[in-house]
Coordinates of C-alpha atoms and ligand atoms in Angstrom, one line a residue:
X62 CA 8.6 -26.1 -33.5
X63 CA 9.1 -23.4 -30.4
X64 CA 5.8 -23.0 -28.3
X65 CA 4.7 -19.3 -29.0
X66 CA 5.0 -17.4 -25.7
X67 CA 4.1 -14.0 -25.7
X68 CA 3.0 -11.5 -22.8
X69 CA 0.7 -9.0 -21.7
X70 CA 3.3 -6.2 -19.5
X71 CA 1.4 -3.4 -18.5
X72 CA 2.7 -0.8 -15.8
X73 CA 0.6 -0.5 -13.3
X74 CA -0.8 3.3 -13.8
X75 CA -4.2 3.0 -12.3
X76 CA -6.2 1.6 -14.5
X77 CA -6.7 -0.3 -17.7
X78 CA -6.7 1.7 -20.5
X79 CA -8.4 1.1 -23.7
X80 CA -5.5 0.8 -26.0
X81 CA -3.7 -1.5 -23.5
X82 CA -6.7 -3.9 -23.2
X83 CA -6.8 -3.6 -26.5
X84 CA -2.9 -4.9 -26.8
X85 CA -4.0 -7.5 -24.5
X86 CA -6.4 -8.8 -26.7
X87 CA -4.3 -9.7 -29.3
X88 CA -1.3 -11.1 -27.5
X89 CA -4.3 -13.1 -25.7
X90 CA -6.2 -13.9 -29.5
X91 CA -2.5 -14.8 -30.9
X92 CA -1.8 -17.0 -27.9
X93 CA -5.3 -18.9 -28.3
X94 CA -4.5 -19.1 -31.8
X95 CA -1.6 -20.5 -32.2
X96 CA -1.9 -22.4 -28.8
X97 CA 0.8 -20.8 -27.6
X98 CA 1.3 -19.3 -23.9
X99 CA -0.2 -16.2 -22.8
X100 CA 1.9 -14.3 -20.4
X101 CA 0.9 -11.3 -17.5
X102 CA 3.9 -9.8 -16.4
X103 CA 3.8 -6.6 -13.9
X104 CA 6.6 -3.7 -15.1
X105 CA 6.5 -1.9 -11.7
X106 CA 9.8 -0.6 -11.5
X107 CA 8.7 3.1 -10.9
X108 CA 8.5 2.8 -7.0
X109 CA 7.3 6.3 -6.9
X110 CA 3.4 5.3 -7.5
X111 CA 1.1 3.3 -5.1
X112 CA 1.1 -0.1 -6.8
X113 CA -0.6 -2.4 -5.1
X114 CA -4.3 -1.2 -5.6
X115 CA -3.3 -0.2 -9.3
X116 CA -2.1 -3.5 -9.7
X117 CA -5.3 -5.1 -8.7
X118 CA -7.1 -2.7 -10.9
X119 CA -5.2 -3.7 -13.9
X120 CA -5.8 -7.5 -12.8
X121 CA -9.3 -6.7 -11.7
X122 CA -10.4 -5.8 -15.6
X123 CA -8.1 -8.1 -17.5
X124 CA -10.4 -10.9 -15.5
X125 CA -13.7 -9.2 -16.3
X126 CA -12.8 -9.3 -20.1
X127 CA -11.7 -13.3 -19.2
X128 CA -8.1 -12.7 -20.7
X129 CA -6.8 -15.8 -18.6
X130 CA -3.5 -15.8 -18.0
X131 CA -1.5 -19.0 -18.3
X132 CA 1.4 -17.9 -16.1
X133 CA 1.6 -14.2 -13.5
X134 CA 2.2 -12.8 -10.7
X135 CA -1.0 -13.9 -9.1
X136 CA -0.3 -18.4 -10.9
X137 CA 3.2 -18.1 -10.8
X138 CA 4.8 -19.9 -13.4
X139 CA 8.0 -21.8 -14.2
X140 CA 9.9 -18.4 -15.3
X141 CA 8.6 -15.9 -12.6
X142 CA 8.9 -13.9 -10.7
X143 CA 6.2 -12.0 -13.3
X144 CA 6.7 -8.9 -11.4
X145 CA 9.5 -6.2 -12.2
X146 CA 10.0 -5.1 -9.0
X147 CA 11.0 -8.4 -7.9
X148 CA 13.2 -9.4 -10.5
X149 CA 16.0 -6.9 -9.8
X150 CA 18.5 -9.4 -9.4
X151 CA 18.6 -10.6 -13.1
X152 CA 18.4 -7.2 -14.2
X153 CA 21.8 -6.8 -12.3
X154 CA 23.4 -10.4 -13.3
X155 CA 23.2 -8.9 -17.2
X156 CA 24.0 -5.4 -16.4
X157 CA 27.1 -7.0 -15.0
X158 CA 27.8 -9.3 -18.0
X159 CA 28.0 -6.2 -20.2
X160 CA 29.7 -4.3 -17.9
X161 CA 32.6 -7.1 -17.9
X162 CA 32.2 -7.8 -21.6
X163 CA 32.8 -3.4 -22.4
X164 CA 29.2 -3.4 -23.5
X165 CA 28.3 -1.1 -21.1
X166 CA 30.1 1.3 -18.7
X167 CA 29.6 3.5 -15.1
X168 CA 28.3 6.9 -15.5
X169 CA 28.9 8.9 -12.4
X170 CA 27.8 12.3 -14.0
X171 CA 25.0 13.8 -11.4
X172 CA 22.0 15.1 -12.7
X173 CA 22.9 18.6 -11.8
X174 CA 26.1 17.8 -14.1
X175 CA 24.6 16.6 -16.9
X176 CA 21.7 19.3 -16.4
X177 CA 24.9 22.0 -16.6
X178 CA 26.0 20.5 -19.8
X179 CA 22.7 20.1 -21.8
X180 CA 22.2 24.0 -21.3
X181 CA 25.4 24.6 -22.3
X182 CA 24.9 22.6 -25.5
X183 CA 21.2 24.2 -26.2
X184 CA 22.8 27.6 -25.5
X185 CA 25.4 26.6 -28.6
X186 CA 22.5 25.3 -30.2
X187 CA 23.7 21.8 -30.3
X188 CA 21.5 18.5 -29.0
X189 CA 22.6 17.0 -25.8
X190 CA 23.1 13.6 -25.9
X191 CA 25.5 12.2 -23.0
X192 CA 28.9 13.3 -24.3
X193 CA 31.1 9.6 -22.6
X194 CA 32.5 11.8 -20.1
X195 CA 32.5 8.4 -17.7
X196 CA 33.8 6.7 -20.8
X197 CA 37.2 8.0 -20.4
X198 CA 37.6 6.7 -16.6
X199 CA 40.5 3.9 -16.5
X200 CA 40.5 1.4 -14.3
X201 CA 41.6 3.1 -11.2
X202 CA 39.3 6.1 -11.4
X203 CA 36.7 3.3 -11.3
X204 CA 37.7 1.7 -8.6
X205 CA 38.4 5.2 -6.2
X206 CA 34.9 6.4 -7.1
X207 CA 33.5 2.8 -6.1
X208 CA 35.2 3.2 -3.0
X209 CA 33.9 6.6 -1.9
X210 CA 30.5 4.8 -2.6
X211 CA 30.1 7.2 -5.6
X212 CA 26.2 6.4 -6.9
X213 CA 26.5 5.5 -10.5
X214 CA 24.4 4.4 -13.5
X215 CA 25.1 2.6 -16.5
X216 CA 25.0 3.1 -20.1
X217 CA 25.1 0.8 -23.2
X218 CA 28.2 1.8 -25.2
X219 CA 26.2 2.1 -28.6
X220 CA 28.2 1.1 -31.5
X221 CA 30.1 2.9 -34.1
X222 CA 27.7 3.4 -37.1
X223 CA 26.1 -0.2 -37.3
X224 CA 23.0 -0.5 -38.9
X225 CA 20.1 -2.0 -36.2
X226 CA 17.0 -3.2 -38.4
X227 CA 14.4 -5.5 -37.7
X228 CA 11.0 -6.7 -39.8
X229 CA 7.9 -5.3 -38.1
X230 CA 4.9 -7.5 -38.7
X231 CA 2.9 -4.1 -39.3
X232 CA 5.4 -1.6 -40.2
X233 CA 7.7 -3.6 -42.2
X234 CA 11.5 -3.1 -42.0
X235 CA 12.7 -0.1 -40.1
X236 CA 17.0 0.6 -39.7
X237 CA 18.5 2.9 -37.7
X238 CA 22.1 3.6 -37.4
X239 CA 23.3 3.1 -34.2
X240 CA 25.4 6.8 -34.1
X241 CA 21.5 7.8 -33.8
X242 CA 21.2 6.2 -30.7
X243 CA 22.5 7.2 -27.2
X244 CA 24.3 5.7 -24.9
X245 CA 21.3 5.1 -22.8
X246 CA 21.2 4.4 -19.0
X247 CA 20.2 0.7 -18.8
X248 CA 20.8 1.1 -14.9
X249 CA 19.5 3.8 -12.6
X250 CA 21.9 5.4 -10.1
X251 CA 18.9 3.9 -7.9
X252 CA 20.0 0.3 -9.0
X253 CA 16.6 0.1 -10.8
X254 CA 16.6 -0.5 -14.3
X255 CA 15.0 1.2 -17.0
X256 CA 12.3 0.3 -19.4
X257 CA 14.2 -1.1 -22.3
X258 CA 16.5 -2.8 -20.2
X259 CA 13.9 -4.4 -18.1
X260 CA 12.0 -5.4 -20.8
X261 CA 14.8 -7.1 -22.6
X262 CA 16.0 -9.2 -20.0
X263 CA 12.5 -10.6 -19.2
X264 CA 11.0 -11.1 -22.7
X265 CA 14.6 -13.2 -23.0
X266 CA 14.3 -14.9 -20.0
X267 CA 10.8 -15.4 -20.2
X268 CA 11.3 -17.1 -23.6
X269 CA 8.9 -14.5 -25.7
X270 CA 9.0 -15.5 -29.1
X271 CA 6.5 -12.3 -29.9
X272 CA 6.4 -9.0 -28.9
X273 CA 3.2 -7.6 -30.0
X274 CA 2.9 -4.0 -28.4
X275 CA 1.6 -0.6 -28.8
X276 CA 3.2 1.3 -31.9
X277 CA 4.4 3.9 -29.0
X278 CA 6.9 1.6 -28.4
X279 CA 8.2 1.4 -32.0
X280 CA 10.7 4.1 -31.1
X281 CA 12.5 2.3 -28.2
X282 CA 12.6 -1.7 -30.4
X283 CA 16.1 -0.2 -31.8
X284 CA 17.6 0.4 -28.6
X285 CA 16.5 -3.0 -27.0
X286 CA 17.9 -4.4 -30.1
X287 CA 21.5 -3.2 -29.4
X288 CA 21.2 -5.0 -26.4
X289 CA 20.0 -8.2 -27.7
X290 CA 22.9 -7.5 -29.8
X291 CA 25.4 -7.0 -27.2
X292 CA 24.5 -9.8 -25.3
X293 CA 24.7 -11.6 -28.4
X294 CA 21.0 -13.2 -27.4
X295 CA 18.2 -13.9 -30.2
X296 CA 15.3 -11.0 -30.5
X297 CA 11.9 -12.0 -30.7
X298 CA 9.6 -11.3 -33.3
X299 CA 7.8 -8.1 -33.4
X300 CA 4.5 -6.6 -33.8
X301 CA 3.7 -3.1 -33.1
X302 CA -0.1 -2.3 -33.2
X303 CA -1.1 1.0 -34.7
X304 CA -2.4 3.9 -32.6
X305 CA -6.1 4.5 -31.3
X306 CA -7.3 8.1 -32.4
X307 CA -10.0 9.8 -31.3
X308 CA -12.8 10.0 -34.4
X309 CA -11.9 13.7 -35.3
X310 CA -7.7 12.3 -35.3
X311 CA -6.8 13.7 -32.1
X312 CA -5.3 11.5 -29.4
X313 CA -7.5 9.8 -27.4
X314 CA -9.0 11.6 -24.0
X315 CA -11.0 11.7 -21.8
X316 CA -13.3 14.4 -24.2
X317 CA -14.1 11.2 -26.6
X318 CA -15.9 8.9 -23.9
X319 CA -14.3 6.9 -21.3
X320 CA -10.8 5.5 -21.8
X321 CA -10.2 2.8 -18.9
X322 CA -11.8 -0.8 -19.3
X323 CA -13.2 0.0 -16.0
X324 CA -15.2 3.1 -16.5
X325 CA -17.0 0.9 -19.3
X326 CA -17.8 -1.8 -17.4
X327 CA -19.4 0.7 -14.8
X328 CA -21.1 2.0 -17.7
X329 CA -22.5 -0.9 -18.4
X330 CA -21.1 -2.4 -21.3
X331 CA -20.8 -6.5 -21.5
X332 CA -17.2 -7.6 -22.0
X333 CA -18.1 -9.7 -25.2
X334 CA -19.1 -6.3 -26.9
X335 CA -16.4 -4.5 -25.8
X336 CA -13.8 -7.1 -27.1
X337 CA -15.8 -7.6 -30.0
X338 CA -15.3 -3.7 -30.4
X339 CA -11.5 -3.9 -29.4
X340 CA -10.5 -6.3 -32.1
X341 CA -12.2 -3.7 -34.8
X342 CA -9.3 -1.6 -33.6
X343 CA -6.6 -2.3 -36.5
X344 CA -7.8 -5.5 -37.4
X345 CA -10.6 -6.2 -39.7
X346 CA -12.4 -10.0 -39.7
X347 CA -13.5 -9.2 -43.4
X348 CA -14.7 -6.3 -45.3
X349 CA -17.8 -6.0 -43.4
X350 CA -18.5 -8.3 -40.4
X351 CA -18.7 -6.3 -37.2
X352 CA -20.0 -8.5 -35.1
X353 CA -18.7 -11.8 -34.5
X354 CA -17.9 -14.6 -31.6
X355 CA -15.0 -14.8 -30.0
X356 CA -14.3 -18.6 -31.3
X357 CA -14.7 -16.8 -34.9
X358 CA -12.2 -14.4 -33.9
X359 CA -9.5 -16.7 -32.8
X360 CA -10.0 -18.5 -36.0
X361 CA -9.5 -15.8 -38.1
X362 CA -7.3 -13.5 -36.4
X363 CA -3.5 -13.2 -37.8
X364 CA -0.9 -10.8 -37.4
X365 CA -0.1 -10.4 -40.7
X366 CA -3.2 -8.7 -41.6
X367 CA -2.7 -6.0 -38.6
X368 CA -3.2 -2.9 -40.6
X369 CA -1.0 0.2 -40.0
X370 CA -3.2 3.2 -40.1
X371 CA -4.6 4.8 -36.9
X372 CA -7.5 3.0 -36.0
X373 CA -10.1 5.2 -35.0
X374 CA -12.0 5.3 -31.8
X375 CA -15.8 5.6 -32.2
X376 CA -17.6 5.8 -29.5
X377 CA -21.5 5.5 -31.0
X378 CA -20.2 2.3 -32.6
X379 CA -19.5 0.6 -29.8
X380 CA -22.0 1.4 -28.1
X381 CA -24.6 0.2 -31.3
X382 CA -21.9 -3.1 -30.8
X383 CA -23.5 -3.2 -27.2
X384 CA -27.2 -2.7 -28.0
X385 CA -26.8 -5.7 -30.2
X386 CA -24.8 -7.9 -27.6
X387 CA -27.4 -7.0 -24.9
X388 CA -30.4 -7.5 -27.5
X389 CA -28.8 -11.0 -28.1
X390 CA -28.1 -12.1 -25.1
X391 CA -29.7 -14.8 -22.9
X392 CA -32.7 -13.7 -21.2
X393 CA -32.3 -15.1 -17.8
X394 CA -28.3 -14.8 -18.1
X395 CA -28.9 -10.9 -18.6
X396 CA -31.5 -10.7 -16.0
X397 CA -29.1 -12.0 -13.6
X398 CA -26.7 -9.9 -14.5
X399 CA -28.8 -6.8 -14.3
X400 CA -30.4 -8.3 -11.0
X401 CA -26.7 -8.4 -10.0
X402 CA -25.8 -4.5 -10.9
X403 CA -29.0 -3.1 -9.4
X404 CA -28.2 -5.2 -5.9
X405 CA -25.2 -3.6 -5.6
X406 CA -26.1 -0.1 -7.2
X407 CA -29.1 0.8 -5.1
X408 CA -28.1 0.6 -2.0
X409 CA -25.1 3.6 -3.1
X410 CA -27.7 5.5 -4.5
X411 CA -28.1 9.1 -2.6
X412 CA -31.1 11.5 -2.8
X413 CA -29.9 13.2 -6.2
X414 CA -29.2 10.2 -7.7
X415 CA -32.7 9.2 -7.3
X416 CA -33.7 12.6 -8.4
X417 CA -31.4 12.5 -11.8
X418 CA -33.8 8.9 -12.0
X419 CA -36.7 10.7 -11.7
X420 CA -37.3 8.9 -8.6
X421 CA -38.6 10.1 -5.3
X422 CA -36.4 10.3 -2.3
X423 CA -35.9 6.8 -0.5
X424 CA -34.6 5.6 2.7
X425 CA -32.2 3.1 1.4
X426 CA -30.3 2.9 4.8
X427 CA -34.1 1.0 5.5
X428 CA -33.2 -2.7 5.6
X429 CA -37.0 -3.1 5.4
X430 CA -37.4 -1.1 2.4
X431 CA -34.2 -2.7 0.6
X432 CA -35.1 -5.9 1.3
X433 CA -38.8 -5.6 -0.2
X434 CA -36.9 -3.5 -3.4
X435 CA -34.8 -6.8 -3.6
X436 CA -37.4 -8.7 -3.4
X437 CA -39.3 -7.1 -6.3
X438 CA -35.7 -7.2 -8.4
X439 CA -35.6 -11.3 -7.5
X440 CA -39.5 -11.8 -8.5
X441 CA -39.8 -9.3 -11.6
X442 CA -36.4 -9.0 -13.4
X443 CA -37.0 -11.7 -15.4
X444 CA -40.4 -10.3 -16.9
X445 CA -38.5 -6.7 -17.3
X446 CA -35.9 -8.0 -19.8
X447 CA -37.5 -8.9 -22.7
X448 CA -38.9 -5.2 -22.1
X449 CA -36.2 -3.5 -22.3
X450 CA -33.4 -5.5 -23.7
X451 CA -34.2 -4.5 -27.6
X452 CA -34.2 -0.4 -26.6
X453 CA -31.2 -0.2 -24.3
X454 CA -27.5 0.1 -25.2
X455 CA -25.9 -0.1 -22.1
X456 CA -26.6 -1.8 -18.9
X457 CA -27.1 1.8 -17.0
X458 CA -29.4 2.0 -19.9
X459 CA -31.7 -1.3 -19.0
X460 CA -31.4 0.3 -15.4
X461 CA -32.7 3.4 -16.2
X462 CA -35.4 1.7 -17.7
X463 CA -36.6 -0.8 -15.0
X464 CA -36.0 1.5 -11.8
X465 CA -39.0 2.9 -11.8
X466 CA -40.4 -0.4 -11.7
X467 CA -39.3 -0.2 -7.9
X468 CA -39.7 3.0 -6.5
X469 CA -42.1 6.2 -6.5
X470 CA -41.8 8.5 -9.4
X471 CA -41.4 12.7 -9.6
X472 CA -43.8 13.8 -12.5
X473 CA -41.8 16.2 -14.3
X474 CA -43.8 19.6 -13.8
X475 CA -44.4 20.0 -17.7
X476 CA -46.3 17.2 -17.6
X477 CA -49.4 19.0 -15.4
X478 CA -50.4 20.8 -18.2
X479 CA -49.8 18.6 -20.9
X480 CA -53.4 17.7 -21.7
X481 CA -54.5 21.8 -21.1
X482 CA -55.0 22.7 -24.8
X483 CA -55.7 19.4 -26.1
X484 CA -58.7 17.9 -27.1
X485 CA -58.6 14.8 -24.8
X486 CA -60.4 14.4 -21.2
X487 CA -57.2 13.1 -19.7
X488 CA -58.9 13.1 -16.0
X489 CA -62.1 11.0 -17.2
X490 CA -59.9 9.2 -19.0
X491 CA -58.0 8.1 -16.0
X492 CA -60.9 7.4 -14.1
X493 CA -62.3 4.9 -16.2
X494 CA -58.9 3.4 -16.6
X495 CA -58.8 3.1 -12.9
X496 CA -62.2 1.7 -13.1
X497 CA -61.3 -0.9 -15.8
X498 CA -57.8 -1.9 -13.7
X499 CA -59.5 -2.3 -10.4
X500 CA -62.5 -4.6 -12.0
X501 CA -59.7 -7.1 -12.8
X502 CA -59.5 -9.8 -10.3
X503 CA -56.0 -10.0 -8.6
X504 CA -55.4 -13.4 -9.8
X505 CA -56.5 -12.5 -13.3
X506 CA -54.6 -9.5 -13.4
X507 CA -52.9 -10.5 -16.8
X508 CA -51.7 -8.9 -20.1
X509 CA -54.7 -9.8 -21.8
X510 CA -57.3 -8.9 -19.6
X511 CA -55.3 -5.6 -19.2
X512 CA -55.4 -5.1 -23.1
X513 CA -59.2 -6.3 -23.6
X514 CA -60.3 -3.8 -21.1
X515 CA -57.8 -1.0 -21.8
X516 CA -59.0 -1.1 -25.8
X517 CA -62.5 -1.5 -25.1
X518 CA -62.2 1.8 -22.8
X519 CA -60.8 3.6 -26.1
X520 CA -63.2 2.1 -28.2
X521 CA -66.3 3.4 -25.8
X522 CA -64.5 6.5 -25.5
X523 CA -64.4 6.5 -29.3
X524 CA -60.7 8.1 -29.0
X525 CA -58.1 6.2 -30.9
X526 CA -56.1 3.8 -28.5
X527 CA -52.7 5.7 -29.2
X528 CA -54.6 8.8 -27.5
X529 CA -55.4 6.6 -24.3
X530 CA -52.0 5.0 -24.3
X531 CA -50.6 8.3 -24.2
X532 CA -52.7 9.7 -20.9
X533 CA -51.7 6.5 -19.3
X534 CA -47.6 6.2 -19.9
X535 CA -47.2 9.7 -18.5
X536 CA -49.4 8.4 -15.3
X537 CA -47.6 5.2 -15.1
X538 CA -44.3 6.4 -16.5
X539 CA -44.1 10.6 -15.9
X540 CA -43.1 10.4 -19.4
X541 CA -44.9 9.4 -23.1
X542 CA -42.1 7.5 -24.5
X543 CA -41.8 4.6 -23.3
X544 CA -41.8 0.5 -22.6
X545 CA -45.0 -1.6 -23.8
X546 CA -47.7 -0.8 -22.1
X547 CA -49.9 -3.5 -21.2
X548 CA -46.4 -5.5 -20.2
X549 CA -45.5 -2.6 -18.2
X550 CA -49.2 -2.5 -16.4
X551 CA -49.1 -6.4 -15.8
X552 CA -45.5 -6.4 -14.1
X553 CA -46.5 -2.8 -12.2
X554 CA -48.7 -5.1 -10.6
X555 CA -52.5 -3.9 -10.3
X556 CA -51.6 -1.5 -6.6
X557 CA -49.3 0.2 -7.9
X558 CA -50.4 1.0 -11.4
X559 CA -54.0 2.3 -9.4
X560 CA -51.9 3.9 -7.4
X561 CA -50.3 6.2 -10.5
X562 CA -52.9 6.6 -12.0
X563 CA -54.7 8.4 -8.9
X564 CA -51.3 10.3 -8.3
X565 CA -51.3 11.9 -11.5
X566 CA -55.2 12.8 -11.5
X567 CA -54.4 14.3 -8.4
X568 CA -52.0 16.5 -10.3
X569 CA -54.0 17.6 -13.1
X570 CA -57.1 17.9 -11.5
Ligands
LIG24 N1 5.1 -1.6 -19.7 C1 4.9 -1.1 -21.1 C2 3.7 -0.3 -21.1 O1 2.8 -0.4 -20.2 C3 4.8 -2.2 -22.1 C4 6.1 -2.6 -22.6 C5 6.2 -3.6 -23.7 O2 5.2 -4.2 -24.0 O3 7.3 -3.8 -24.2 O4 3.5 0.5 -22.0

C-alpha cells in the first residue's frame, strides 16, 4: 500500500485562524492515524503582504498546539522546497507542458481590456466570463507579441461539455460540467501562479494522497480537477471539512470571541483543551464524550464519519472544555506554567493594568521590586494552584486570582460602607482577628493554627463563622467572593495579612 501523505498549506495571512488550526488538526490526526506523513507547506505566492513575520506566526502556533510536522519549510524534506514562493520553477515546467500539449493557451488581454468587455457584457445583461479572444491568435501572432515582450497570462482551455466529478469524503459526489467552468488564468501576467494551479502542481509533486481542506475550497476542486485531467496525472483523494459558524449561524468574527489560535493562547487557554475543543468541530468521538485524550482521539478519529453540517462555534463550551483541562492538570506542571506566564506578563504590566487588577500602582521598571515579586511567584505558586485551579477557566483567569497574592490591593470604594447598616462590628472584629494572627508564632504560622484561632474568635464573638469570614475576605481580598480562606491567610504570609487587615480598619474606621 501508498504511504498516506497529506499536508497542512496555509497562506500566510497573519495569523492562525481557528478554522485553519482546526484543518490542521485533522490532516495532523489522519496522518497519526494512519501513520502516514504529515506535511507543512507555505502558499505564499501573493508577494503583496509582509510574509516573513506572518509566516513565523502561523509556524509559531502550529508548534504551540504540537502539530509536528514531518517535512517544511523550516525540516526540509525530500520533495521541498515547502514554500510557494520558491517553487516557481515547477509551476512553469507544467504551465509549459500544457502550453505545448493545447491544454492551455497565452492571454494577452490587459486588465483595462477585459475590464471594457465585462461592462459591456453586464450592460447587455450577460455574465462575463473571458470570451477566448487570445484563443484565436495563430502561431505568428504569438510569436510577434512575444517579441514586443507583450506580458501575458495563461488560461486552461476548459473542455467542451465534459462532465468533472469526484467522491467527496463528506459531501459525496459532486459533477460539474466543464462548459460551467472558465478558462481560468493558471499563470499571472506576473509569472506567478494562481491558487488552483499552485496547489495542483504541489499536492502532485509532493505525492498527497489526501486533500482534506476547508469546505470553502469545495468550489475551486472542479477546476484543479481539469487540470489533473489535462495533465493526465492521478487526483488525490478528497475531504472537505464543513464550515465553522458562529452559535447564532452567522460567519464567524471577531463579535463571537477570538478567532486566531494566538489570541487564545494569550487568553490563556492550554493547547490540549483547545484541540480537544477543535476536533468537536464536525467530528463527534461518540454521542456524548466531550472530553477525551489525544491518544483516544487518534484512535477513533476517521474521515468517513466527518459530518457535513456547519459546526458551530461555542465559545462558553470551550471555555467549560478549559476549566476542566486546567482543573485536571498536573499541579506542579500548571504551576510552572502559570509561574512561566506571570514572569513574562508582569513586567508589561502598566499603571491601568494594575488598576483593571485591582492592584495598586507599582514600579515594575524596579529590578528590586521584580526580583522580590519573582521571588514570591518561585516560592508560593505551587501552594496557589490547588487554590485556584478548580474556579478558573482560563489561565488569565488563575492570574487574576493569584496577583493579588504579590502586590498591594485598591479597596473598591463600596466596600467602606459595607458593614454601615449591618448588624456586625466589622472594626472589633478585625482587631481581634489581628490579635489572634499576630499571637501565632512565625514558625507556626500554619493553616491550622490559622483556623483554630480564627473559629474560636467567632465562637467568642458568638457570630456565626461565615459572618467573620466575610469581614476578613474583603480586608484580605477587597472583595467577599473569593479563594479559601485560611489557605489564602497561610500563603499571604502572617505581614502581610496583618498588614490588610490594619489597611482596611483604617478605611472603615
Ligand atoms: N492556502 C489555502 C488556504 O489557506 C489552502 C489551500 C488548500 O488546502 O488546498 O486556504
Amino acid at each position: 500500500m501508498n504511504e498516506i501523505r497529506v499536508r497542512f498549506a496555509p497562506s500566510p495571512t497573519g495569523y492562525l485562524h481557528i478554522g485553519s488550526a482546526r484543518t490542521a488538526y485533522f490532516n495532523w490526526l489522519f496522518a497519526r492515524k494512519e501513520k502516514g506523513i504529515f506535511i507543512l507547506r507555505i502558499e505564499d505566492t501573493d508577494v503583496s503582504r509582509h510574509q516573513e513575520e506572518m509566516i513565523a506566526t502561523i509556524l509559531d502556533s502550529l508548534k504551540w498546539l504540537s502539530f509536528r510536522w514531518d517535512e517544511g519549510p523550516d525540516i526540509g524534506g525530500d520533495y521541498g522546497p515547502y514554500r510557494q514562493s520558491e517553487r516557481n520553477e515547477y509551476y512553469h515546467k507544467y504551465a509549459d507542458i500544457l502550453l505545448n500539449n493545447k491544454k492551455a493557451y497565452r492571454c494577452f488581454c490587459t486588465t483595462e481590456e477585459l475590464e471594457q468587455r465585462r461592462k459591456d457584457y453586464t450592460k447587455k445583461g450577460e455574465f462575463f466570463s473571458y470570451d477566448r479572444k487570445c484563443l484565436e491568435l495563430d502561431d505568428e501572432q504569438i510569436k510577434d507579441k512575444l517579441n514586443k515582450n507583450m506580458p501575458f497570462s495563461i488560461r486552461m482551455l476548459s473542455p467542451e461539455n465534459k462532465a468533472i466529478s469526484f467522491t467527496d469524503t463528506v459531501y459525496g459526489r459532486i459533477e460539474v460540467n466543464s462548459n460551467n467552468i472558465d478558462d481560468f488564468i493558471i499563470i499571472r501576467s506576473n509569472k506567478l501562479p494562481t491558487y488552483n494551479f499552485s496547489v495542483v502542481i504541489d499536492d502532485y509533486l509532493m505525492k498527497i494522497t489526501h486533500v482534506i481542506r476547508g469546505e470553502d475550497h469545495l468550489s475551486n476542486t472542479p477546476k484543479q480537477l481539469l487540470i489533473y485531467d489535462a495533465l493526465n496525472i492521478k487526483p488525490p483523494s478528497f475531504t472537505h471539512l464543513p464550515m465553522i459558524l458562529a452559535k447564532s449561524g452567522e460567519k464567524l468574527s471577531k463579535r463571537h470571541g477570538a478567532i486566531s489560535v494566538e489570541a487564545y493562547r494569550d487568553e490563556g487557554f492550554l493547547p490540549e483543551a483547545l484541540k480537544n475543543y477543535l476536533s468537536l468541530l464536525g467530528w463527534a468521538f461518540d454521542e456524548k464524550t466531550t472530553i477525551f485524550s489525544e491518544k483516544d482521539i487518534i484512535k477513533k478519529f476517521s474521515l468517513d464519519t466527518i459530518n457535513k453540517k456547519a459546526a458551530k462555534f461555542d465559545y462558553d463550551k470551550l471555555l467549560n472544555i478549559n476549566g476542566i483541562y486546567i482543573k485536571n492538570h498536573e499541579v506542579s506542571d500548571l504551576a510552572g506554567i502559570v509561574r512561566d506566564r506571570l514572569k513574562k506578563r508582569i513586567p508589561e504590566m502598566n499603571e491601568s493594568d494594575l488598576k483593571s487588577n485591582g492592584l495598586k500602582k507599582t514600579d515594575l521598571k524596579d529590578s528590586a521590586i521584580i526580583g522580590k515579586i519573582f521571588k514570591e511567584i518561585e516560592d508560593k505558586i505551587i501552594y496557589m494552584i490547588p487554590l485556584v485551579n478548580k474556579r478558573a477557566r482560563t489561565l488569565n483567569e488563575i492570574e487574576k486570582m493569584i496577583l493579588p497574592f504579590f502586590f498591594e490591593i485598591i479597596y473598591p470604594d463600596e466596600i467602606k460602607n459595607f458593614f454601615k447598616n449591618k448588624n456586625v462590628d466589622a472594626a472589633e472584629l478585625l482587631k481581634q482577628s489581628e490579635s489572634v494572627l499576630s499571637k501565632i508564632a512565625d514558625n507556626d504560622f500554619c493553616l491550622s493554627q490559622i483556623e483554630k484561632g480564627l473559629r474560636a474568635l467567632a465562637v467568642t464573638n458568638n457570630i456565626s463563622f461565615g459572618g467573620l469570614a466575610e469581614v476578613l475576605r474583603l480586608a484580605l481580598w477587597g472583595s467577599t467572593v473569593g479563594l479559601p480562606l485560611f489557605e489564602t491567610i497561610e500563603i499571604l504570609g502572617r505581614k502581610k495579612s496583618l498588614h490588610r487587615l490594619s489597611e482596611y480598619l483604617e478605611l472603615i474606621l
